[in-house]
Amino acid sequence: LLKECVENVEFRTERKQQRVDMADMGAITLNGDRELLRQLFEALLSNASKFSPKGSTIELEAKAADGYCAVIVRDPGAGLSATDLDLLFQRYALLGSRSTDGESQARSTLARAKRWAEVHGGTLEATSEGPGTGSTFTVSLPLA
């Protein structure tokens, strides 16, 4: 599924000459709605591309431990202030960070992504050291 998601956002990453570096993940099985999970992972990859500069590398990895799978998307992009982190998953929140190439910003996509993770018994969290430092999004979902 993650490989399919990377392919589905290639129109965006190729335009910005970005690369998605996928760590070797092995076989991890989750129970869930494939379409919602696809939308969740594509939202995170699309977001990483929008807020990262041309020619950059977005990192994607998945690892299983303690009955959960963590899917991690790291970008070297615009980063998030503490205020933005507090508002990030609220629908229609106006954040201080801006896309790097004028891409439109659907202000409720990450709120929906968080909800999709929760519907599957999981979580979605974001971290950033601040503006200009990139961001890391971690989805934690129960294993099948």
JSON list of N, CA and C in Angstrom, two decimals, residues 80-140:
[
{"chain": "A", "resi": 80, "resn": "LEU", "atom": "N", "xyz": [7.49, 23.49, 11.57]},
{"chain": "A", "resi": 80, "resn": "LEU", "atom": "CA", "xyz": [6.30, 24.01, 12.25]},
{"chain": "A", "resi": 80, "resn": "LEU", "atom": "C", "xyz": [6.68, 24.69, 13.56]},
{"chain": "A", "resi": 81, "resn": "SER", "atom": "N", "xyz": [6.08, 25.83, 13.80]},
{"chain": "A", "resi": 81, "resn": "SER", "atom": "CA", "xyz": [6.27, 26.51, 15.08]},
{"chain": "A", "resi": 81, "resn": "SER", "atom": "C", "xyz": [5.46, 25.77, 16.15]},
{"chain": "A", "resi": 82, "resn": "ALA", "atom": "N", "xyz": [5.70, 26.09, 17.40]},
{"chain": "A", "resi": 82, "resn": "ALA", "atom": "CA", "xyz": [4.93, 25.48, 18.49]},
{"chain": "A", "resi": 82, "resn": "ALA", "atom": "C", "xyz": [3.44, 25.81, 18.34]},
{"chain": "A", "resi": 83, "resn": "THR", "atom": "N", "xyz": [3.13, 27.02, 17.91]},
{"chain": "A", "resi": 83, "resn": "THR", "atom": "CA", "xyz": [1.74, 27.42, 17.70]},
{"chain": "A", "resi": 83, "resn": "THR", "atom": "C", "xyz": [1.11, 26.59, 16.59]},
{"chain": "A", "resi": 84, "resn": "ASP", "atom": "N", "xyz": [1.84, 26.42, 15.47]},
{"chain": "A", "resi": 84, "resn": "ASP", "atom": "CA", "xyz": [1.33, 25.61, 14.37]},
{"chain": "A", "resi": 84, "resn": "ASP", "atom": "C", "xyz": [1.11, 24.17, 14.80]},
{"chain": "A", "resi": 85, "resn": "LEU", "atom": "N", "xyz": [2.01, 23.63, 15.60]},
{"chain": "A", "resi": 85, "resn": "LEU", "atom": "CA", "xyz": [1.84, 22.25, 16.08]},
{"chain": "A", "resi": 85, "resn": "LEU", "atom": "C", "xyz": [0.56, 22.11, 16.90]},
{"chain": "A", "resi": 86, "resn": "ASP", "atom": "N", "xyz": [0.24, 23.13, 17.69]},
{"chain": "A", "resi": 86, "resn": "ASP", "atom": "CA", "xyz": [-0.99, 23.10, 18.49]},
{"chain": "A", "resi": 86, "resn": "ASP", "atom": "C", "xyz": [-2.26, 23.12, 17.62]},
{"chain": "A", "resi": 87, "resn": "LEU", "atom": "N", "xyz": [-2.18, 23.78, 16.47]},
{"chain": "A", "resi": 87, "resn": "LEU", "atom": "CA", "xyz": [-3.35, 23.96, 15.61]},
{"chain": "A", "resi": 87, "resn": "LEU", "atom": "C", "xyz": [-3.42, 22.97, 14.45]},
{"chain": "A", "resi": 88, "resn": "LEU", "atom": "N", "xyz": [-2.37, 22.24, 14.22]},
{"chain": "A", "resi": 88, "resn": "LEU", "atom": "CA", "xyz": [-2.17, 21.45, 13.01]},
{"chain": "A", "resi": 88, "resn": "LEU", "atom": "C", "xyz": [-3.33, 20.56, 12.63]},
{"chain": "A", "resi": 89, "resn": "PHE", "atom": "N", "xyz": [-3.94, 19.90, 13.59]},
{"chain": "A", "resi": 89, "resn": "PHE", "atom": "CA", "xyz": [-4.99, 18.92, 13.29]},
{"chain": "A", "resi": 89, "resn": "PHE", "atom": "C", "xyz": [-6.40, 19.48, 13.46]},
{"chain": "A", "resi": 90, "resn": "GLN", "atom": "N", "xyz": [-6.52, 20.81, 13.55]},
{"chain": "A", "resi": 90, "resn": "GLN", "atom": "CA", "xyz": [-7.83, 21.44, 13.62]},
{"chain": "A", "resi": 90, "resn": "GLN", "atom": "C", "xyz": [-8.29, 21.81, 12.21]},
{"chain": "A", "resi": 91, "resn": "ARG", "atom": "N", "xyz": [-9.55, 21.53, 11.92]},
{"chain": "A", "resi": 91, "resn": "ARG", "atom": "CA", "xyz": [-10.07, 21.87, 10.60]},
{"chain": "A", "resi": 91, "resn": "ARG", "atom": "C", "xyz": [-10.03, 23.38, 10.39]},
{"chain": "A", "resi": 92, "resn": "TYR", "atom": "N", "xyz": [-9.59, 23.76, 9.22]},
{"chain": "A", "resi": 92, "resn": "TYR", "atom": "CA", "xyz": [-9.58, 25.15, 8.74]},
{"chain": "A", "resi": 92, "resn": "TYR", "atom": "C", "xyz": [-8.64, 26.06, 9.53]},
{"chain": "A", "resi": 93, "resn": "ALA", "atom": "N", "xyz": [-7.71, 25.49, 10.27]},
{"chain": "A", "resi": 93, "resn": "ALA", "atom": "CA", "xyz": [-6.75, 26.32, 11.00]},
{"chain": "A", "resi": 93, "resn": "ALA", "atom": "C", "xyz": [-5.83, 27.04, 10.01]},
{"chain": "A", "resi": 94, "resn": "LEU", "atom": "N", "xyz": [-5.52, 28.28, 10.31]},
{"chain": "A", "resi": 94, "resn": "LEU", "atom": "CA", "xyz": [-4.55, 29.04, 9.51]},
{"chain": "A", "resi": 94, "resn": "LEU", "atom": "C", "xyz": [-3.19, 28.92, 10.19]},
{"chain": "A", "resi": 95, "resn": "LEU", "atom": "N", "xyz": [-2.26, 28.28, 9.49]},
{"chain": "A", "resi": 95, "resn": "LEU", "atom": "CA", "xyz": [-0.93, 28.06, 10.05]},
{"chain": "A", "resi": 95, "resn": "LEU", "atom": "C", "xyz": [0.05, 29.08, 9.50]},
{"chain": "A", "resi": 96, "resn": "GLY", "atom": "N", "xyz": [1.14, 29.28, 10.22]},
{"chain": "A", "resi": 96, "resn": "GLY", "atom": "CA", "xyz": [2.15, 30.23, 9.80]},
{"chain": "A", "resi": 96, "resn": "GLY", "atom": "C", "xyz": [3.05, 29.70, 8.70]},
{"chain": "A", "resi": 97, "resn": "SER", "atom": "N", "xyz": [3.21, 28.38, 8.58]},
{"chain": "A", "resi": 97, "resn": "SER", "atom": "CA", "xyz": [4.09, 27.82, 7.55]},
{"chain": "A", "resi": 97, "resn": "SER", "atom": "C", "xyz": [3.39, 27.88, 6.19]},
{"chain": "A", "resi": 98, "resn": "ARG", "atom": "N", "xyz": [4.19, 28.02, 5.15]},
{"chain": "A", "resi": 98, "resn": "ARG", "atom": "CA", "xyz": [3.68, 28.12, 3.79]},
{"chain": "A", "resi": 98, "resn": "ARG", "atom": "C", "xyz": [4.34, 27.08, 2.91]},
{"chain": "A", "resi": 99, "resn": "SER", "atom": "N", "xyz": [3.61, 26.62, 1.89]},
{"chain": "A", "resi": 99, "resn": "SER", "atom": "CA", "xyz": [4.18, 25.66, 0.94]},
{"chain": "A", "resi": 99, "resn": "SER", "atom": "C", "xyz": [5.37, 26.31, 0.24]},
{"chain": "A", "resi": 100, "resn": "THR", "atom": "N", "xyz": [6.27, 25.46, -0.27]},
{"chain": "A", "resi": 100, "resn": "THR", "atom": "CA", "xyz": [7.52, 25.98, -0.81]},
{"chain": "A", "resi": 100, "resn": "THR", "atom": "C", "xyz": [7.44, 26.39, -2.27]},
{"chain": "A", "resi": 101, "resn": "ASP", "atom": "N", "xyz": [6.36, 26.01, -2.96]},
{"chain": "A", "resi": 101, "resn": "ASP", "atom": "CA", "xyz": [6.29, 26.31, -4.39]},
{"chain": "A", "resi": 101, "resn": "ASP", "atom": "C", "xyz": [4.91, 26.85, -4.77]},
{"chain": "A", "resi": 102, "resn": "GLY", "atom": "N", "xyz": [4.22, 27.47, -3.81]},
{"chain": "A", "resi": 102, "resn": "GLY", "atom": "CA", "xyz": [2.93, 28.07, -4.08]},
{"chain": "A", "resi": 102, "resn": "GLY", "atom": "C", "xyz": [1.78, 27.08, -4.20]},
{"chain": "A", "resi": 103, "resn": "GLU", "atom": "N", "xyz": [1.98, 25.82, -3.75]},
{"chain": "A", "resi": 103, "resn": "GLU", "atom": "CA", "xyz": [0.91, 24.84, -3.82]},
{"chain": "A", "resi": 103, "resn": "GLU", "atom": "C", "xyz": [-0.24, 25.26, -2.90]},
{"chain": "A", "resi": 104, "resn": "SER", "atom": "N", "xyz": [-1.45, 24.89, -3.32]},
{"chain": "A", "resi": 104, "resn": "SER", "atom": "CA", "xyz": [-2.61, 25.21, -2.50]},
{"chain": "A", "resi": 104, "resn": "SER", "atom": "C", "xyz": [-2.56, 24.39, -1.22]},
{"chain": "A", "resi": 105, "resn": "GLN", "atom": "N", "xyz": [-3.21, 24.91, -0.20]},
{"chain": "A", "resi": 105, "resn": "GLN", "atom": "CA", "xyz": [-3.23, 24.24, 1.10]},
{"chain": "A", "resi": 105, "resn": "GLN", "atom": "C", "xyz": [-4.66, 23.97, 1.51]},
{"chain": "A", "resi": 106, "resn": "ALA", "atom": "N", "xyz": [-5.03, 22.69, 1.47]},
{"chain": "A", "resi": 106, "resn": "ALA", "atom": "CA", "xyz": [-6.36, 22.29, 1.94]},
{"chain": "A", "resi": 106, "resn": "ALA", "atom": "C", "xyz": [-6.28, 22.21, 3.45]},
{"chain": "A", "resi": 107, "resn": "ARG", "atom": "N", "xyz": [-6.89, 23.14, 4.12]},
{"chain": "A", "resi": 107, "resn": "ARG", "atom": "CA", "xyz": [-6.68, 23.31, 5.55]},
{"chain": "A", "resi": 107, "resn": "ARG", "atom": "C", "xyz": [-7.37, 22.29, 6.43]},
{"chain": "A", "resi": 108, "resn": "SER", "atom": "N", "xyz": [-8.02, 21.30, 5.86]},
{"chain": "A", "resi": 108, "resn": "SER", "atom": "CA", "xyz": [-8.63, 20.29, 6.72]},
{"chain": "A", "resi": 108, "resn": "SER", "atom": "C", "xyz": [-8.08, 18.89, 6.46]},
{"chain": "A", "resi": 109, "resn": "THR", "atom": "N", "xyz": [-7.12, 18.75, 5.55]},
{"chain": "A", "resi": 109, "resn": "THR", "atom": "CA", "xyz": [-6.59, 17.44, 5.19]},
{"chain": "A", "resi": 109, "resn": "THR", "atom": "C", "xyz": [-5.95, 16.73, 6.37]},
{"chain": "A", "resi": 110, "resn": "LEU", "atom": "N", "xyz": [-5.14, 17.42, 7.14]},
{"chain": "A", "resi": 110, "resn": "LEU", "atom": "CA", "xyz": [-4.48, 16.77, 8.28]},
{"chain": "A", "resi": 110, "resn": "LEU", "atom": "C", "xyz": [-5.46, 16.46, 9.40]},
{"chain": "A", "resi": 111, "resn": "ALA", "atom": "N", "xyz": [-6.50, 17.27, 9.54]},
{"chain": "A", "resi": 111, "resn": "ALA", "atom": "CA", "xyz": [-7.54, 16.96, 10.53]},
{"chain": "A", "resi": 111, "resn": "ALA", "atom": "C", "xyz": [-8.24, 15.67, 10.15]},
{"chain": "A", "resi": 112, "resn": "ARG", "atom": "N", "xyz": [-8.54, 15.52, 8.85]},
{"chain": "A", "resi": 112, "resn": "ARG", "atom": "CA", "xyz": [-9.16, 14.27, 8.38]},
{"chain": "A", "resi": 112, "resn": "ARG", "atom": "C", "xyz": [-8.20, 13.09, 8.54]},
{"chain": "A", "resi": 113, "resn": "ALA", "atom": "N", "xyz": [-6.93, 13.29, 8.24]},
{"chain": "A", "resi": 113, "resn": "ALA", "atom": "CA", "xyz": [-5.95, 12.21, 8.37]},
{"chain": "A", "resi": 113, "resn": "ALA", "atom": "C", "xyz": [-5.87, 11.72, 9.81]},
{"chain": "A", "resi": 114, "resn": "LYS", "atom": "N", "xyz": [-5.89, 12.64, 10.75]},
{"chain": "A", "resi": 114, "resn": "LYS", "atom": "CA", "xyz": [-5.87, 12.25, 12.17]},
{"chain": "A", "resi": 114, "resn": "LYS", "atom": "C", "xyz": [-7.10, 11.42, 12.51]},
{"chain": "A", "resi": 115, "resn": "ARG", "atom": "N", "xyz": [-8.23, 11.83, 12.00]},
{"chain": "A", "resi": 115, "resn": "ARG", "atom": "CA", "xyz": [-9.47, 11.10, 12.25]},
{"chain": "A", "resi": 115, "resn": "ARG", "atom": "C", "xyz": [-9.42, 9.70, 11.63]},
{"chain": "A", "resi": 116, "resn": "TRP", "atom": "N", "xyz": [-8.87, 9.59, 10.43]},
{"chain": "A", "resi": 116, "resn": "TRP", "atom": "CA", "xyz": [-8.75, 8.28, 9.77]},
{"chain": "A", "resi": 116, "resn": "TRP", "atom": "C", "xyz": [-7.87, 7.35, 10.60]},
{"chain": "A", "resi": 117, "resn": "ALA", "atom": "N", "xyz": [-6.81, 7.87, 11.18]},
{"chain": "A", "resi": 117, "resn": "ALA", "atom": "CA", "xyz": [-5.96, 7.04, 12.05]},
{"chain": "A", "resi": 117, "resn": "ALA", "atom": "C", "xyz": [-6.74, 6.60, 13.29]},
{"chain": "A", "resi": 118, "resn": "GLU", "atom": "N", "xyz": [-7.48, 7.52, 13.89]},
{"chain": "A", "resi": 118, "resn": "GLU", "atom": "CA", "xyz": [-8.25, 7.20, 15.10]},
{"chain": "A", "resi": 118, "resn": "GLU", "atom": "C", "xyz": [-9.34, 6.18, 14.83]},
{"chain": "A", "resi": 119, "resn": "VAL", "atom": "N", "xyz": [-9.99, 6.26, 13.67]},
{"chain": "A", "resi": 119, "resn": "VAL", "atom": "CA", "xyz": [-11.03, 5.30, 13.29]},
{"chain": "A", "resi": 119, "resn": "VAL", "atom": "C", "xyz": [-10.46, 3.89, 13.24]},
{"chain": "A", "resi": 120, "resn": "HIS", "atom": "N", "xyz": [-9.17, 3.78, 12.94]},
{"chain": "A", "resi": 120, "resn": "HIS", "atom": "CA", "xyz": [-8.50, 2.48, 12.87]},
{"chain": "A", "resi": 120, "resn": "HIS", "atom": "C", "xyz": [-7.86, 2.08, 14.20]},
{"chain": "A", "resi": 121, "resn": "GLY", "atom": "N", "xyz": [-8.19, 2.80, 15.26]},
{"chain": "A", "resi": 121, "resn": "GLY", "atom": "CA", "xyz": [-7.64, 2.48, 16.58]},
{"chain": "A", "resi": 121, "resn": "GLY", "atom": "C", "xyz": [-6.22, 2.98, 16.78]},
{"chain": "A", "resi": 122, "resn": "GLY", "atom": "N", "xyz": [-5.82, 3.96, 15.97]},
{"chain": "A", "resi": 122, "resn": "GLY", "atom": "CA", "xyz": [-4.45, 4.46, 16.03]},
{"chain": "A", "resi": 122, "resn": "GLY", "atom": "C", "xyz": [-4.36, 5.93, 16.37]},
{"chain": "A", "resi": 123, "resn": "THR", "atom": "N", "xyz": [-3.19, 6.48, 16.12]},
{"chain": "A", "resi": 123, "resn": "THR", "atom": "CA", "xyz": [-2.93, 7.89, 16.39]},
{"chain": "A", "resi": 123, "resn": "THR", "atom": "C", "xyz": [-2.13, 8.50, 15.24]},
{"chain": "A", "resi": 124, "resn": "LEU", "atom": "N", "xyz": [-2.16, 9.81, 15.16]},
{"chain": "A", "resi": 124, "resn": "LEU", "atom": "CA", "xyz": [-1.32, 10.58, 14.24]},
{"chain": "A", "resi": 124, "resn": "LEU", "atom": "C", "xyz": [-0.73, 11.73, 15.03]},
{"chain": "A", "resi": 125, "resn": "GLU", "atom": "N", "xyz": [0.59, 11.80, 15.02]},
{"chain": "A", "resi": 125, "resn": "GLU", "atom": "CA", "xyz": [1.28, 12.87, 15.75]},
{"chain": "A", "resi": 125, "resn": "GLU", "atom": "C", "xyz": [2.28, 13.55, 14.84]},
{"chain": "A", "resi": 126, "resn": "ALA", "atom": "N", "xyz": [2.58, 14.80, 15.14]},
{"chain": "A", "resi": 126, "resn": "ALA", "atom": "CA", "xyz": [3.56, 15.56, 14.37]},
{"chain": "A", "resi": 126, "resn": "ALA", "atom": "C", "xyz": [4.57, 16.18, 15.32]},
{"chain": "A", "resi": 127, "resn": "THR", "atom": "N", "xyz": [5.81, 16.25, 14.88]},
{"chain": "A", "resi": 127, "resn": "THR", "atom": "CA", "xyz": [6.85, 16.92, 15.63]},
{"chain": "A", "resi": 127, "resn": "THR", "atom": "C", "xyz": [7.67, 17.79, 14.67]},
{"chain": "A", "resi": 128, "resn": "SER", "atom": "N", "xyz": [8.24, 18.83, 15.21]},
{"chain": "A", "resi": 128, "resn": "SER", "atom": "CA", "xyz": [9.13, 19.70, 14.46]},
{"chain": "A", "resi": 128, "resn": "SER", "atom": "C", "xyz": [9.94, 20.51, 15.47]},
{"chain": "A", "resi": 129, "resn": "GLU", "atom": "N", "xyz": [11.17, 20.77, 15.13]},
{"chain": "A", "resi": 129, "resn": "GLU", "atom": "CA", "xyz": [12.02, 21.59, 16.00]},
{"chain": "A", "resi": 129, "resn": "GLU", "atom": "C", "xyz": [11.78, 23.08, 15.77]},
{"chain": "A", "resi": 130, "resn": "GLY", "atom": "N", "xyz": [10.90, 23.41, 14.82]},
{"chain": "A", "resi": 130, "resn": "GLY", "atom": "CA", "xyz": [10.57, 24.80, 14.56]},
{"chain": "A", "resi": 130, "resn": "GLY", "atom": "C", "xyz": [10.68, 25.15, 13.09]},
{"chain": "A", "resi": 131, "resn": "PRO", "atom": "N", "xyz": [10.38, 26.38, 12.74]},
{"chain": "A", "resi": 131, "resn": "PRO", "atom": "CA", "xyz": [10.43, 26.82, 11.35]},
{"chain": "A", "resi": 131, "resn": "PRO", "atom": "C", "xyz": [11.80, 26.54, 10.73]},
{"chain": "A", "resi": 132, "resn": "GLY", "atom": "N", "xyz": [11.76, 26.01, 9.50]},
{"chain": "A", "resi": 132, "resn": "GLY", "atom": "CA", "xyz": [12.98, 25.74, 8.76]},
{"chain": "A", "resi": 132, "resn": "GLY", "atom": "C", "xyz": [13.66, 24.43, 9.10]},
{"chain": "A", "resi": 133, "resn": "THR", "atom": "N", "xyz": [13.08, 23.64, 9.99]},
{"chain": "A", "resi": 133, "resn": "THR", "atom": "CA", "xyz": [13.75, 22.41, 10.45]},
{"chain": "A", "resi": 133, "resn": "THR", "atom": "C", "xyz": [13.09, 21.13, 9.96]},
{"chain": "A", "resi": 134, "resn": "GLY", "atom": "N", "xyz": [12.06, 21.23, 9.14]},
{"chain": "A", "resi": 134, "resn": "GLY", "atom": "CA", "xyz": [11.36, 20.03, 8.68]},
{"chain": "A", "resi": 134, "resn": "GLY", "atom": "C", "xyz": [10.37, 19.54, 9.72]},
{"chain": "A", "resi": 135, "resn": "SER", "atom": "N", "xyz": [9.67, 18.47, 9.35]},
{"chain": "A", "resi": 135, "resn": "SER", "atom": "CA", "xyz": [8.64, 17.90, 10.22]},
{"chain": "A", "resi": 135, "resn": "SER", "atom": "C", "xyz": [8.67, 16.39, 10.13]},
{"chain": "A", "resi": 136, "resn": "THR", "atom": "N", "xyz": [8.18, 15.76, 11.18]},
{"chain": "A", "resi": 136, "resn": "THR", "atom": "CA", "xyz": [8.02, 14.31, 11.21]},
{"chain": "A", "resi": 136, "resn": "THR", "atom": "C", "xyz": [6.59, 14.00, 11.62]},
{"chain": "A", "resi": 137, "resn": "PHE", "atom": "N", "xyz": [5.91, 13.19, 10.80]},
{"chain": "A", "resi": 137, "resn": "PHE", "atom": "CA", "xyz": [4.56, 12.74, 11.09]},
{"chain": "A", "resi": 137, "resn": "PHE", "atom": "C", "xyz": [4.63, 11.25, 11.34]},
{"chain": "A", "resi": 138, "resn": "THR", "atom": "N", "xyz": [4.03, 10.80, 12.45]},
{"chain": "A", "resi": 138, "resn": "THR", "atom": "CA", "xyz": [4.04, 9.39, 12.81]},
{"chain": "A", "resi": 138, "resn": "THR", "atom": "C", "xyz": [2.61, 8.91, 13.01]},
{"chain": "A", "resi": 139, "resn": "VAL", "atom": "N", "xyz": [2.25, 7.90, 12.21]},
{"chain": "A", "resi": 139, "resn": "VAL", "atom": "CA", "xyz": [0.97, 7.23, 12.33]},
{"chain": "A", "resi": 139, "resn": "VAL", "atom": "C", "xyz": [1.24, 5.91, 13.03]},
{"chain": "A", "resi": 140, "resn": "SER", "atom": "N", "xyz": [0.52, 5.66, 14.11]},
{"chain": "A", "resi": 140, "resn": "SER", "atom": "CA", "xyz": [0.63, 4.40, 14.83]},
{"chain": "A", "resi": 140, "resn": "SER", "atom": "C", "xyz": [-0.70, 3.66, 14.71]}
]
